[in-house]
Each structure stands twice: as structure tokens, then as C-alpha cells.
């Protein structure tokens, strides 16, 4: 299930599903740990009227609309139940300064008679993703709250309506010892109580409201978090004293101030993209942990059918997310990300596959031992190279000497030296590593382009550092790689770049799969000139293979991509990332019409909140999880920033 709304402050991150229910609840890191992970941990909301209850996820009862209405990461939801003549208008937010998830629930009685309406909120945690079933929930009478806790994690649940707390509560078990869920206790409109329980525990609050005909009342509801019950209660007390409206105002102001660099950029792009541009920037920010990690996606729904989800920091994804941030003038976020990479970097100078938000090594299927008896670290070399490239981009944008003092000796030198040493003797190309799609161990065109760019970036930084000897050596190594790429990586028979190659027992084995990343890497990082015959022909071949005669110009990753393939007879699902890469290429080569067509398709395929997934089903246009995917949003923002460059270039051409 997709996430139309994500909310975050850099340590608490909450994802709301298609019913507006809490589906993911991360604390104290963005992406680590998810305390609402699992099919029975949705935080339900129910309404009881005239002897009948309806929960928001009761199929067919409710209609929903979602949006981010302003220039702040505040989610707005309308949920309407025609048969019950009830409307819920809910504003949800994670406080910018406190570990608090807050909801302003506006309950509208659409009927022509006065009614008693009972609102139920249900909370279910699996704290620290615990499988030991040893959580505890307790009613705290002195605080008018429920606390869920386990070890060093505590969550306090509270709420008020017209200054009055919930009038009933229930605490029980779910998913164990024959217990379904405590929210079932609310179906007669009454809660049986229960003041404490341990195991797999959940809780329910009731707010009993007398609502006049065609009028409304509000419930202010929140969950606060801490590393102890005392800490979570302190945050709860602050929310109560300030009031939810004041906390919401402070958070909106924080986002408006933070967005100023992005707003300045948005003013230069086509007005039809202003809102979607700013929403994407905020969604990207929501995936950034305040200690530097950039999480690929916090959507845990993939765990329903896969072994793992995307709640990790891939250095590649992080670099592509922060590249447009540097272009907009943000410096704190890329600085923190680079500090994170410095902390997790291998002593030999490379970055591993992926990392948890706390810097721990992420799960991986990459081996140290490969076909043909080849051994090597289980890495994707492009991730190391693109990180060096990002350091250079930050320095070029800021001309800040601290970039060199912070990262040159500690990161650039060991990373560049490792890349120089990691060269295949037969071809002169970078040694094989896993490709960016994490599937094949090979010398890929894309990774070669990234290493070429990384070594040129290192040489630039060495020049700024007055380290001329290394500058010359690293640039010479980059030139050698480019020369080898022109010799080995273009397939003249197909008029395309090879996806990659592998040297086995002295023989070169080519993979001639047409891959969008080969084209993107070749032109974006200068491995082949943008107006070269090779690049132009590769683009023509790509468009021919994937249907240049279609009304929609959208692309899979590569030929016969089977990953979550919706139609086995297609070339693969459409992805936002490669489609936007082609938009960037069109922009670079002056084909603004084609680029605009792709941008419009991306915007049309996005959710009402602007959320983008990883893939689109080409048969019906439906999104395929995870959503949101940070990298998709990053390429959308980058493409729109390219339109500014294109416009400025055209304006300059007119004046000359």
C-alpha cells in the first residue's frame, strides 16, 4: 500500500496509508526503527453513530482525498462517509522541534439533526520491531494518557476535545493468545477498559462528542516519543501546555523558512510545476535523518511480499538526492550526508552497498566471490565515485574552504586512491563491481562513467588543495578510463552502449542489453560528448526499442526488465528515474518539447500529494511500491532545475 502522506522532523518519521492510517512509525532515526511494522499494527480511526461503527479502512464506506495544502509538510485528508453523513477533515504533522506526531481531527456532522458522535483512535506498536512480544501498555491517570513502552523506547498517547480528555480507554492484546485486536472492543460504542497489559499490546481511546446538526467539533490527538517514559511525558506535557494549534503554527513557520532557497528556484520554473516542485523538495527532506543518512524509501509495504524494504541509505541515492539541493543553495543537508559517509567508509576507501540510518551495515545479497573465481569487495563502485563527485559539487557551489578541510584528507584521497588502484588489467576500465541496479557483477558502462567523473572531481579538489601531484595522477587515470571506454563500451553492431562486460579467463564477455543508465552515465558525466555519434545513435536505438511512436515517452530501466514486471509481454514497467533521465538528455540537446512531455507524464502519474513511486504499471498507469521513492523525486527536481538552465541559456543567446 502506497503512502500518500509522509511526515518527518529528522528523527520521527510517520507514513500514512491510503486510508489515512499510521502505517509506518520510525523513531529515533528516519528509517530506523519502524515501530508499526506488520499487518496488524495500523493505527485505526473509527466513528460510531446511532449504534453503528465504521473504521476508515472499512472497504467501500469512505471516500478520501489527500494533499499537502501549503508550503509545509502538513498532510491534509478529507474522509467522507455518505451513508453515515459524516466528514472527517484531518491535518497531520510531525512537530518540527519535538518528537510528537499530532492530528487535528475536524468532525463534521452533515446530518440535519443533532447527534452524539463517538470517535475512536487505535494505537498498535511493535516496539523496536520486536518479535519477543514483550511490550507494555498502561493507563496513566495523572496524565490522562496511555503509555506504550519497551526498554529505551516510550510512546505517550493523548488527546483533548474542547479541553476535555478522552472519556474511555481500552488496553489489550493483538495477534497472540487468540486475541484479534482491542479496536474490536469499540464496535458497540463502549470500551471495556483495562489499565495495563504486556505482550503484543494495543490501545484504544474514545472521545464522546455532542455535535449539533450540520455543525462540527474538533479532537486534538497526539503521540509523543522518547528514550524513556519520562522523556515522552515531558514532550506530552509541552504539547498540552502549548496547545496543538500553537505547535502546528511553529512547525508551519519552520517549514516556510527552510523552504526559502527552494522557493527562489521554484519562481524561475514554469508555474504549472511550482507546487509539485516544492512538494518533492519537502518529501525529499522528510527522508533525511538529522544525522546525515538519506533513506531511499520509508514505505514498508514491500515487506508484505519481499524479504526487505528500502529503509536504508544507499550512498548513490543519497548523492543524487543532495545534488539538486546543492544546486538550490542548501549546504547543511549535503554536509551532514558527507559526514555520514565519512563515518561509514571502509578503511580501504570505498563505500559498501547500503547502510542503516545509524551507520550500521545494511542487509546485502552481494558476495565477495564471483563467477570465474573473481574475488573482490561486495560493492557498487559508482557509489564511492558519485560521493567524491558530490564533494566537488559542494565546493564549486560554496567555494568554502571547510569542504576541503573536512573531506579532502579523510575521504577524497582514500577514495580516489582506491579507484585508481581498482583497475582491470585487461581493459584499463574500472574492475567489475555490482551494477547500479544491484543485479550483475560486471564492468558496467554506468559505473565506468561515474568513476571517470569521480576521479576528475578528485583532481579538481586536489588542485584546490594545491596537491598538484595527485591532481595530475588522478586526472591521468580518468583520461585513461575514458580512452578505454571508447574502445570497449560502444556496441557498433546495435548502435548502443554495452550494459557492461566481464573478463573471464582472459576472454571478454559482453552484455549487449540496452540500458538507460548507460546512456545517462555516458552523457551526464562526460564519458562521451553529448553531440557524439555514439551517444546520438544510442539514444535513437533506445527510443526505437522502447517505442518512440507511443503517445507517452516513458522508459523501463533496460530491455526485458523483470523486476516486479506487471506484464510479462512488455519490456518492463515504466520507471520515473530513467524517464526523467531522458528528459534531462532532451533538455541538454535542445528538445524542450520532448522533455516537457515527460515532465507532464510524471506529474500526471503522481499522487494528489505529489508522491511518486518507483515504477508505473504500463498497462493501467497504477503505481508500484515503494512510494514515495526519494530518488524519483530527486530526478524530478533535478529535471525542473535543468529547465532554469535551459531558459537562462536561451535568454543569453537572444541577448547576444
XYZ file of C-alpha atoms in Angstrom:
656
model
C 0.000 0.000 0.000
C 1.382 3.389 -1.010
C 1.978 6.340 1.292
C 0.211 9.495 0.065
C 1.428 11.354 3.153
C 4.824 11.211 4.863
C 5.759 13.442 7.789
C 9.128 13.937 9.450
C 11.393 16.110 11.555
C 14.649 14.198 11.031
C 14.203 11.750 13.913
C 10.497 10.883 13.904
C 9.016 9.834 10.571
C 5.387 8.806 10.070
C 3.831 7.361 6.916
C 0.057 7.455 6.369
C -1.548 4.934 4.034
C -4.420 5.210 1.541
C -6.923 5.247 4.418
C -5.083 7.971 6.299
C -3.936 5.471 8.925
C -0.487 5.355 10.502
C 1.292 2.610 8.573
C 4.925 3.380 9.424
C 6.212 4.994 12.603
C 10.000 5.454 12.732
C 11.893 6.724 15.772
C 14.569 7.831 16.709
C 16.014 7.659 13.174
C 14.308 8.251 9.862
C 14.136 4.699 8.532
C 15.094 3.033 11.848
C 13.284 1.554 13.715
C 9.728 1.046 12.421
C 7.508 0.559 15.482
C 4.355 -0.065 13.438
C 5.666 -2.696 11.086
C 3.309 -5.533 10.339
C -0.188 -6.208 9.063
C -1.905 -5.737 12.459
C -0.214 -2.512 13.550
C -2.214 0.040 11.573
C -3.406 2.853 13.848
C -7.104 2.790 13.034
C -9.652 5.579 13.344
C -13.341 4.755 13.788
C -16.606 6.663 14.075
C -19.639 5.334 15.987
C -23.054 6.878 15.334
C -26.552 5.570 16.115
C -25.423 2.080 17.056
C -23.067 1.606 14.101
C -19.307 1.909 13.830
C -17.246 2.425 10.701
C -13.458 2.305 10.575
C -11.645 4.292 7.933
C -10.281 1.111 6.354
C -13.729 -0.498 6.025
C -13.832 -1.048 2.279
C -16.467 0.982 0.465
C -17.593 3.068 3.432
C -15.350 6.079 2.936
C -14.029 8.239 0.128
C -10.695 10.009 0.557
C -8.738 12.942 -0.764
C -5.181 13.752 0.276
C -2.959 16.779 -0.268
C -0.202 18.920 1.142
C -2.139 22.209 1.107
C 0.629 24.689 1.826
C 4.347 25.261 1.934
C 4.862 22.982 4.901
C 4.959 19.231 5.422
C 1.446 19.106 6.850
C -0.791 16.404 5.455
C -4.449 17.187 4.847
C -7.056 14.455 4.448
C -10.782 14.500 3.811
C -12.636 11.285 4.618
C -16.355 11.223 3.842
C -18.913 8.588 4.742
C -22.088 9.276 2.763
C -24.269 6.693 4.487
C -23.350 7.956 7.954
C -23.448 11.601 6.846
C -20.107 12.301 8.441
C -16.981 14.081 7.244
C -13.559 13.910 8.871
C -11.088 16.628 7.984
C -7.703 15.723 9.428
C -4.495 17.742 9.444
C -1.492 15.615 10.427
C 2.026 16.756 11.243
C 5.244 15.747 12.936
C 6.374 18.652 15.094
C 9.453 20.403 13.708
C 11.094 20.646 17.141
C 9.569 17.906 19.298
C 9.224 14.151 18.930
C 5.478 14.436 18.507
C 3.034 13.228 15.866
C -0.116 15.349 16.023
C -3.524 15.230 14.350
C -6.184 17.939 14.291
C -9.359 15.932 13.641
C -12.309 18.054 12.496
C -15.545 16.053 12.827
C -18.371 17.435 10.692
C -21.963 16.310 11.220
C -23.583 16.517 7.770
C -26.988 15.433 9.053
C -29.898 17.815 9.697
C -30.262 16.629 13.290
C -28.102 16.850 16.383
C -26.122 13.682 17.016
C -23.875 12.037 19.527
C -20.686 11.034 17.721
C -18.039 8.822 19.257
C -14.547 8.978 17.779
C -12.184 6.082 18.432
C -8.430 6.145 17.898
C -6.491 2.897 17.945
C -2.743 2.540 18.540
C -0.717 -0.617 17.878
C 3.052 -0.743 18.271
C 5.631 -3.451 17.839
C 8.341 -1.504 19.585
C 11.792 -1.810 18.021
C 10.189 -4.230 15.537
C 10.278 -6.690 18.419
C 9.415 -10.329 17.825
C 9.618 -11.142 21.539
C 6.107 -9.788 22.286
C 7.171 -8.048 25.490
C 5.790 -4.527 25.059
C 3.768 -2.916 27.846
C 0.822 -0.506 27.679
C -0.502 1.348 30.737
C -3.137 3.938 31.500
C -1.636 6.946 33.292
C -4.499 8.581 35.257
C -2.395 11.535 36.422
C -1.505 12.372 32.823
C -4.765 11.445 31.086
C -2.695 9.370 28.692
C -1.723 5.880 27.598
C 1.941 4.893 27.500
C 3.377 2.119 25.325
C 6.942 1.204 26.188
C 9.690 -1.338 25.857
C 13.225 -0.807 27.088
C 14.578 2.533 25.877
C 11.537 3.411 23.783
C 8.327 5.000 25.054
C 5.252 6.412 23.296
C 2.651 8.504 25.110
C -0.804 8.819 23.534
C -3.123 11.651 24.453
C -5.874 13.872 23.173
C -8.330 16.622 24.013
C -11.650 17.906 22.728
C -12.619 21.361 23.976
C -10.013 20.869 26.691
C -11.543 17.571 27.835
C -9.546 14.319 27.536
C -10.860 11.023 26.203
C -13.679 9.627 28.321
C -12.921 5.923 27.868
C -9.890 3.826 27.071
C -9.068 0.214 26.392
C -5.827 -1.740 26.606
C -5.443 -5.283 25.379
C -3.621 -7.799 23.206
C -3.491 -8.442 19.484
C -2.066 -11.204 17.341
C -1.420 -13.578 20.257
C -3.256 -15.981 22.556
C -6.333 -15.847 20.353
C -6.734 -12.070 20.599
C -7.600 -10.274 17.380
C -7.258 -6.609 18.286
C -8.505 -4.315 21.011
C -10.122 -1.988 18.487
C -12.840 -4.650 18.129
C -13.970 -3.697 21.634
C -15.193 -0.350 20.258
C -17.732 -1.811 17.877
C -20.618 -1.461 20.353
C -19.557 2.121 21.083
C -18.191 1.240 24.518
C -14.730 0.269 25.777
C -14.290 -2.328 28.491
C -11.264 -0.571 29.927
C -8.192 -2.412 31.085
C -5.447 -0.382 32.689
C -2.354 -2.420 31.883
C -1.264 -5.281 29.682
C 2.007 -6.745 28.484
C 2.916 -8.820 25.450
C 1.762 -7.761 21.992
C -0.336 -4.824 23.209
C -2.565 -2.182 21.656
C -4.836 0.545 22.978
C -7.963 2.497 22.066
C -9.208 5.948 23.106
C -12.808 7.203 22.924
C -13.914 10.786 22.529
C -17.674 11.254 23.100
C -18.977 14.370 21.331
C -22.367 16.026 21.061
C -22.358 17.628 17.631
C -25.228 19.915 16.531
C -26.874 19.482 13.147
C -24.639 20.486 10.244
C -22.004 21.626 12.682
C -18.681 20.290 13.879
C -16.256 19.695 16.713
C -12.537 19.010 16.903
C -10.347 16.444 18.590
C -6.663 17.188 19.089
C -4.745 13.921 19.211
C -1.042 13.192 19.541
C 1.643 10.580 20.129
C 4.902 11.688 21.726
C 8.116 9.658 21.813
C 11.218 9.451 23.947
C 14.049 7.221 25.019
C 12.289 6.896 28.383
C 8.776 7.307 29.752
C 9.914 10.481 31.492
C 11.162 11.975 28.234
C 7.997 11.069 26.303
C 5.856 12.526 29.115
C 7.867 15.757 29.011
C 7.060 16.121 25.301
C 3.420 15.251 26.039
C 3.317 17.973 28.709
C 4.797 20.523 26.292
C 2.159 19.727 23.659
C -0.614 20.091 26.257
C 0.721 23.378 27.617
C 1.340 24.969 24.221
C -1.731 23.540 22.574
C -1.777 21.721 19.271
C -2.628 24.860 17.294
C 0.483 26.648 18.542
C 2.716 23.638 17.863
C 1.253 23.361 14.362
C 1.901 27.067 13.732
C 5.537 26.752 14.859
C 6.029 23.783 12.532
C 4.487 25.567 9.559
C 6.760 28.552 10.156
C 9.810 26.283 10.361
C 8.995 24.706 7.001
C 8.316 28.053 5.344
C 11.694 29.358 6.473
C 13.520 26.203 5.476
C 11.908 26.229 2.014
C 13.165 29.698 1.053
C 16.037 28.508 -1.219
C 13.662 26.096 -2.959
C 11.026 28.808 -3.346
C 13.568 31.061 -5.073
C 14.294 28.252 -7.521
C 10.588 27.472 -7.999
C 9.931 31.059 -9.033
C 12.173 30.506 -12.074
C 10.405 27.404 -13.403
C 7.127 27.046 -15.254
C 4.297 27.973 -12.815
C 2.460 24.710 -13.527
C 5.255 22.885 -11.675
C 5.669 25.234 -8.680
C 3.609 23.209 -6.225
C 4.836 19.779 -7.335
C 8.436 21.022 -7.238
C 8.106 22.259 -3.643
C 6.226 19.151 -2.541
C 9.016 16.983 -3.935
C 11.623 19.040 -2.098
C 9.715 18.580 1.175
C 9.246 14.855 0.585
C 12.995 14.567 -0.022
C 13.681 16.425 3.215
C 11.378 14.017 5.037
C 13.692 11.146 4.038
C 16.772 12.784 5.558
C 17.790 11.764 9.035
C 19.195 14.678 11.007
C 22.455 12.731 11.484
C 23.069 12.547 7.750
C 21.576 9.360 6.301
C 19.266 9.773 3.309
C 16.733 6.952 3.248
C 15.657 5.578 -0.134
C 12.049 4.958 0.942
C 10.274 4.552 4.253
C 7.377 2.655 2.669
C 7.449 -0.733 4.408
C 4.656 -2.283 2.339
C 7.174 -4.270 0.266
C 7.726 -6.438 3.339
C 4.346 -7.984 2.619
C 5.821 -9.834 -0.366
C 9.599 -9.339 -0.279
C 12.357 -10.103 2.208
C 13.181 -6.485 2.840
C 12.168 -2.933 2.028
C 14.064 0.252 1.110
C 14.572 1.855 4.531
C 18.338 2.119 4.015
C 20.816 4.738 2.937
C 22.386 3.892 -0.407
C 25.258 6.366 -0.919
C 24.251 6.625 -4.582
C 20.644 7.539 -3.803
C 21.793 9.998 -1.179
C 24.169 11.707 -3.586
C 21.500 12.033 -6.280
C 19.066 13.429 -3.716
C 21.528 16.030 -2.472
C 22.916 17.109 -5.828
C 19.816 19.255 -6.597
C 19.860 20.521 -3.014
C 23.348 21.899 -3.613
C 22.108 23.496 -6.826
C 19.342 25.252 -4.867
C 21.779 26.573 -2.269
C 21.302 24.158 0.634
C 24.530 23.274 2.438
C 23.620 21.735 5.801
C 21.993 18.607 4.348
C 24.863 17.666 1.979
C 27.375 18.433 4.732
C 25.655 16.020 7.116
C 25.349 13.343 4.447
C 29.060 13.551 3.663
C 29.871 13.347 7.365
C 27.714 10.214 7.495
C 29.630 8.725 4.543
C 32.915 9.595 6.221
C 31.846 7.724 9.357
C 30.837 4.562 7.491
C 33.583 4.498 4.823
C 35.699 1.342 4.713
C 39.330 1.927 5.757
C 40.384 0.977 2.229
C 38.499 3.966 0.833
C 35.232 2.591 -0.537
C 31.592 2.637 0.485
C 29.617 -0.537 0.916
C 26.290 -1.495 -0.670
C 23.936 0.291 1.761
C 23.647 1.355 5.392
C 21.112 1.654 8.172
C 20.329 5.151 9.363
C 22.557 4.694 12.411
C 25.529 3.773 10.212
C 25.239 0.028 10.621
C 25.839 -2.074 7.527
C 22.629 -2.849 5.652
C 21.458 -6.269 4.530
C 23.005 -7.374 1.234
C 22.962 -10.193 -1.300
C 26.331 -9.234 -2.808
C 29.151 -11.750 -2.448
C 32.915 -11.483 -2.092
C 33.308 -14.409 -4.521
C 32.143 -14.127 -8.130
C 31.939 -16.083 -11.353
C 35.236 -17.147 -12.820
C 36.889 -17.226 -9.412
C 36.997 -13.429 -9.230
C 37.098 -12.057 -5.701
C 36.534 -8.520 -4.514
C 34.572 -6.449 -2.013
C 30.775 -6.663 -2.442
C 30.385 -3.058 -3.538
C 28.915 -0.893 -6.244
C 31.871 1.288 -7.161
C 29.657 4.023 -8.564
C 28.522 4.800 -5.003
C 32.061 5.720 -3.961
C 32.668 7.686 -7.144
C 29.437 9.703 -7.006
C 30.179 10.676 -3.412
C 33.513 12.211 -4.443
C 31.669 13.961 -7.262
C 29.207 15.389 -4.705
C 32.042 16.794 -2.584
C 33.371 18.637 -5.638
C 29.903 19.970 -6.472
C 29.513 21.274 -2.917
C 32.872 23.030 -3.101
C 32.121 24.561 -6.513
C 28.772 25.866 -5.259
C 30.069 27.315 -1.990
C 33.781 27.984 -2.539
C 34.004 27.121 1.151
C 37.466 26.058 2.304
C 35.860 23.979 5.040
C 34.700 21.481 2.404
C 38.356 20.756 1.667
C 39.438 20.730 5.294
C 36.569 18.444 6.275
C 36.685 15.925 3.443
C 39.832 16.088 1.306
C 42.267 14.172 3.510
C 39.674 11.984 5.204
C 37.591 10.987 2.159
C 38.743 12.247 -1.218
C 42.294 10.936 -1.019
C 41.486 7.390 0.137
C 38.504 7.131 -2.223
C 40.400 8.388 -5.266
C 43.459 6.261 -4.490
C 41.245 3.196 -4.194
C 39.557 3.939 -7.536
C 42.944 4.390 -9.224
C 44.132 1.044 -7.860
C 40.855 -0.708 -8.708
C 41.524 -1.007 -12.443
C 41.083 -4.082 -14.632
C 44.421 -5.073 -16.179
C 42.947 -6.416 -19.416
C 40.738 -3.467 -20.390
C 42.007 -0.500 -18.386
C 38.440 0.041 -17.162
C 37.348 0.009 -13.504
C 37.368 -3.506 -12.118
C 33.996 -5.263 -12.007
C 31.595 -4.459 -9.208
C 27.838 -4.722 -8.883
C 25.881 -2.508 -11.257
C 23.656 0.299 -10.011
C 20.569 -1.938 -10.289
C 22.285 -4.341 -7.843
C 21.871 -7.336 -10.125
C 25.036 -8.008 -12.131
C 28.717 -8.206 -11.231
C 30.433 -6.611 -14.208
C 32.320 -3.655 -15.616
C 29.277 -1.556 -16.468
C 29.159 1.497 -18.683
C 27.313 3.442 -15.996
C 29.842 2.683 -13.256
C 32.714 3.463 -15.620
C 31.185 6.887 -16.268
C 30.796 7.522 -12.535
C 34.406 6.548 -11.817
C 35.575 8.817 -14.631
C 33.604 11.685 -13.066
C 34.763 10.802 -9.548
C 38.439 10.902 -10.492
C 38.004 14.193 -12.340
C 36.232 15.573 -9.275
C 39.088 14.355 -7.066
C 41.609 16.018 -9.401
C 39.668 19.295 -9.181
C 39.661 19.127 -5.378
C 43.385 18.295 -5.365
C 44.034 21.413 -7.450
C 42.057 23.491 -4.956
C 44.119 21.925 -2.188
C 47.368 22.678 -4.087
C 48.095 18.954 -4.209
C 49.366 19.061 -7.788
C 50.972 15.623 -7.810
C 47.726 13.845 -7.010
C 45.736 16.147 -9.274
C 47.860 15.104 -12.238
C 47.771 11.416 -11.309
C 44.019 11.279 -10.788
C 43.221 13.217 -13.948
C 45.550 10.986 -15.955
C 43.770 7.927 -14.570
C 40.422 9.438 -15.593
C 41.712 10.104 -19.118
C 42.902 6.517 -19.403
C 39.481 5.253 -18.374
C 37.772 7.441 -20.958
C 40.057 6.155 -23.668
C 39.359 2.560 -22.657
C 35.617 3.249 -22.551
C 35.644 4.432 -26.150
C 37.484 1.254 -27.102
C 35.366 -1.301 -25.236
C 31.946 0.070 -24.256
C 30.275 1.060 -27.525
C 28.491 -1.655 -29.470
C 28.583 -0.566 -33.117
C 26.520 -3.580 -34.210
C 23.491 -2.437 -32.206
C 24.290 1.262 -32.210
C 24.192 1.307 -28.427
C 26.378 1.151 -25.359
C 27.065 -2.208 -23.829
C 25.425 -2.632 -20.471
C 28.813 -3.972 -19.445
C 31.402 -6.666 -19.790
C 33.293 -9.198 -17.719
C 36.750 -10.645 -18.291
C 36.704 -14.385 -17.547
C 39.878 -16.433 -18.071
C 41.298 -13.681 -20.269
C 38.225 -13.555 -22.525
C 35.873 -10.574 -22.669
C 32.193 -11.441 -22.342
C 29.846 -8.616 -23.350
C 26.330 -7.892 -22.141
C 24.632 -6.054 -25.015
C 21.417 -5.266 -23.113
C 20.282 -1.720 -23.869
C 20.145 0.051 -20.503
C 19.033 3.645 -19.895
C 21.698 4.042 -17.207
C 24.427 3.502 -19.821
C 23.184 6.488 -21.794
C 22.621 8.616 -18.704
C 26.070 7.905 -17.287
C 27.783 8.449 -20.639
C 26.396 11.950 -21.203
C 25.836 13.191 -17.650
C 29.411 12.522 -16.558
C 31.100 13.354 -19.857
C 32.354 9.890 -20.738
C 31.052 10.547 -24.271
C 30.376 14.015 -25.655
C 26.707 14.876 -25.750
C 26.880 15.522 -29.502
C 28.985 12.452 -30.267
C 27.851 9.971 -32.887
C 27.904 7.166 -30.317
C 25.611 8.928 -27.879
C 23.197 10.169 -30.545
C 22.892 6.690 -32.049
C 22.477 5.082 -28.619
C 19.536 7.383 -27.872
C 17.963 6.605 -31.251
C 18.324 2.872 -30.575
C 16.861 3.238 -27.096
C 13.806 5.111 -28.360
C 13.268 2.619 -31.169
C 13.387 -0.336 -28.782
C 11.050 1.186 -26.211
C 8.595 2.709 -28.669
C 9.282 6.243 -29.804
C 5.890 6.152 -31.583
C 3.975 5.869 -28.298
C 1.894 8.781 -27.013
C 3.778 8.503 -23.728
C 7.552 8.720 -23.631
C 8.318 6.623 -20.565
C 11.018 4.024 -20.054
C 11.885 0.857 -18.157
C 15.379 0.504 -16.776
C 16.539 -1.799 -19.557
C 15.385 -4.406 -22.046
C 13.260 -7.193 -20.542
C 13.350 -5.855 -17.002
C 11.572 -8.482 -14.909
C 11.664 -6.716 -11.519
C 8.012 -6.625 -10.353
C 7.076 -6.817 -14.031
C 3.324 -6.258 -14.411
C 3.077 -7.613 -17.952
C 5.438 -10.441 -18.961
C 4.997 -9.455 -22.616
C 6.317 -5.929 -22.070
C 9.927 -4.720 -21.908
C 9.341 -3.923 -18.240
C 7.491 -1.464 -16.052
C 7.976 2.236 -16.613
C 10.228 3.912 -14.065
C 10.242 7.584 -13.130
C 14.051 7.674 -12.848
C 15.101 6.585 -16.373
C 12.207 8.525 -17.885
C 13.414 11.701 -16.204
C 16.977 10.919 -17.286
C 15.752 11.044 -20.851
C 14.007 14.342 -20.130
C 17.338 15.699 -18.922
C 19.015 14.470 -22.098
C 16.335 16.127 -24.232
C 16.859 19.352 -22.296
C 20.605 19.128 -22.873
C 20.160 18.633 -26.614
C 17.561 21.364 -27.071
C 14.477 19.169 -27.433
C 12.390 21.031 -24.876
C 9.120 19.639 -26.275
C 10.109 16.029 -25.536
C 11.403 16.974 -22.083
C 8.160 18.796 -21.271
C 6.135 15.787 -22.399
C 7.980 13.549 -19.930
C 7.607 16.080 -17.115
C 3.871 16.256 -17.742
C 3.613 12.455 -17.729
C 5.463 12.312 -14.402
C 3.203 14.937 -12.885
C 0.066 13.192 -14.176
C 1.219 9.850 -12.737
C 1.950 11.287 -9.300
C -0.499 11.101 -6.420
C -2.600 14.116 -5.413
C 0.019 14.883 -2.778
C 2.802 14.781 -5.367
C 4.137 11.451 -4.113
C 5.996 9.398 -6.730
C 6.668 5.698 -6.633
C 9.494 3.709 -8.160
C 7.543 2.181 -11.061
C 4.344 2.520 -13.068
C 2.310 -0.347 -14.486
C 2.366 0.390 -18.248
C -0.983 -1.351 -18.766
C -3.112 0.675 -16.349
C -0.913 3.512 -15.056
C -1.056 2.321 -11.451
C 1.848 2.975 -9.117
C 4.002 0.098 -7.938
C 5.522 0.377 -4.457
C 7.523 1.721 -2.841
C 6.043 5.204 -2.702
C 7.414 7.670 -2.084
C 10.813 6.839 -3.562
C 13.343 9.583 -2.830
C 15.385 9.045 -5.991
C 12.294 9.533 -8.208
C 11.614 12.871 -6.546
C 15.271 13.854 -6.809
C 15.324 13.329 -10.575
C 12.084 15.297 -10.921
C 13.591 18.226 -9.012
C 16.845 17.976 -10.989
C 14.976 17.994 -14.294
C 12.997 21.078 -13.315
C 16.215 22.804 -12.260
C 17.579 21.974 -15.713
C 14.691 23.926 -17.237
C 16.029 27.003 -15.449
C 19.452 26.473 -17.004
C 17.840 25.950 -20.408
C 15.803 29.143 -20.089
C 18.833 31.162 -18.978
C 20.871 29.777 -21.893
C 18.130 30.737 -24.342
C 17.859 34.220 -22.829
C 21.624 34.695 -23.082
C 21.576 33.549 -26.701
C 18.884 36.103 -27.524
C 20.855 38.971 -25.960
C 23.989 38.107 -27.927
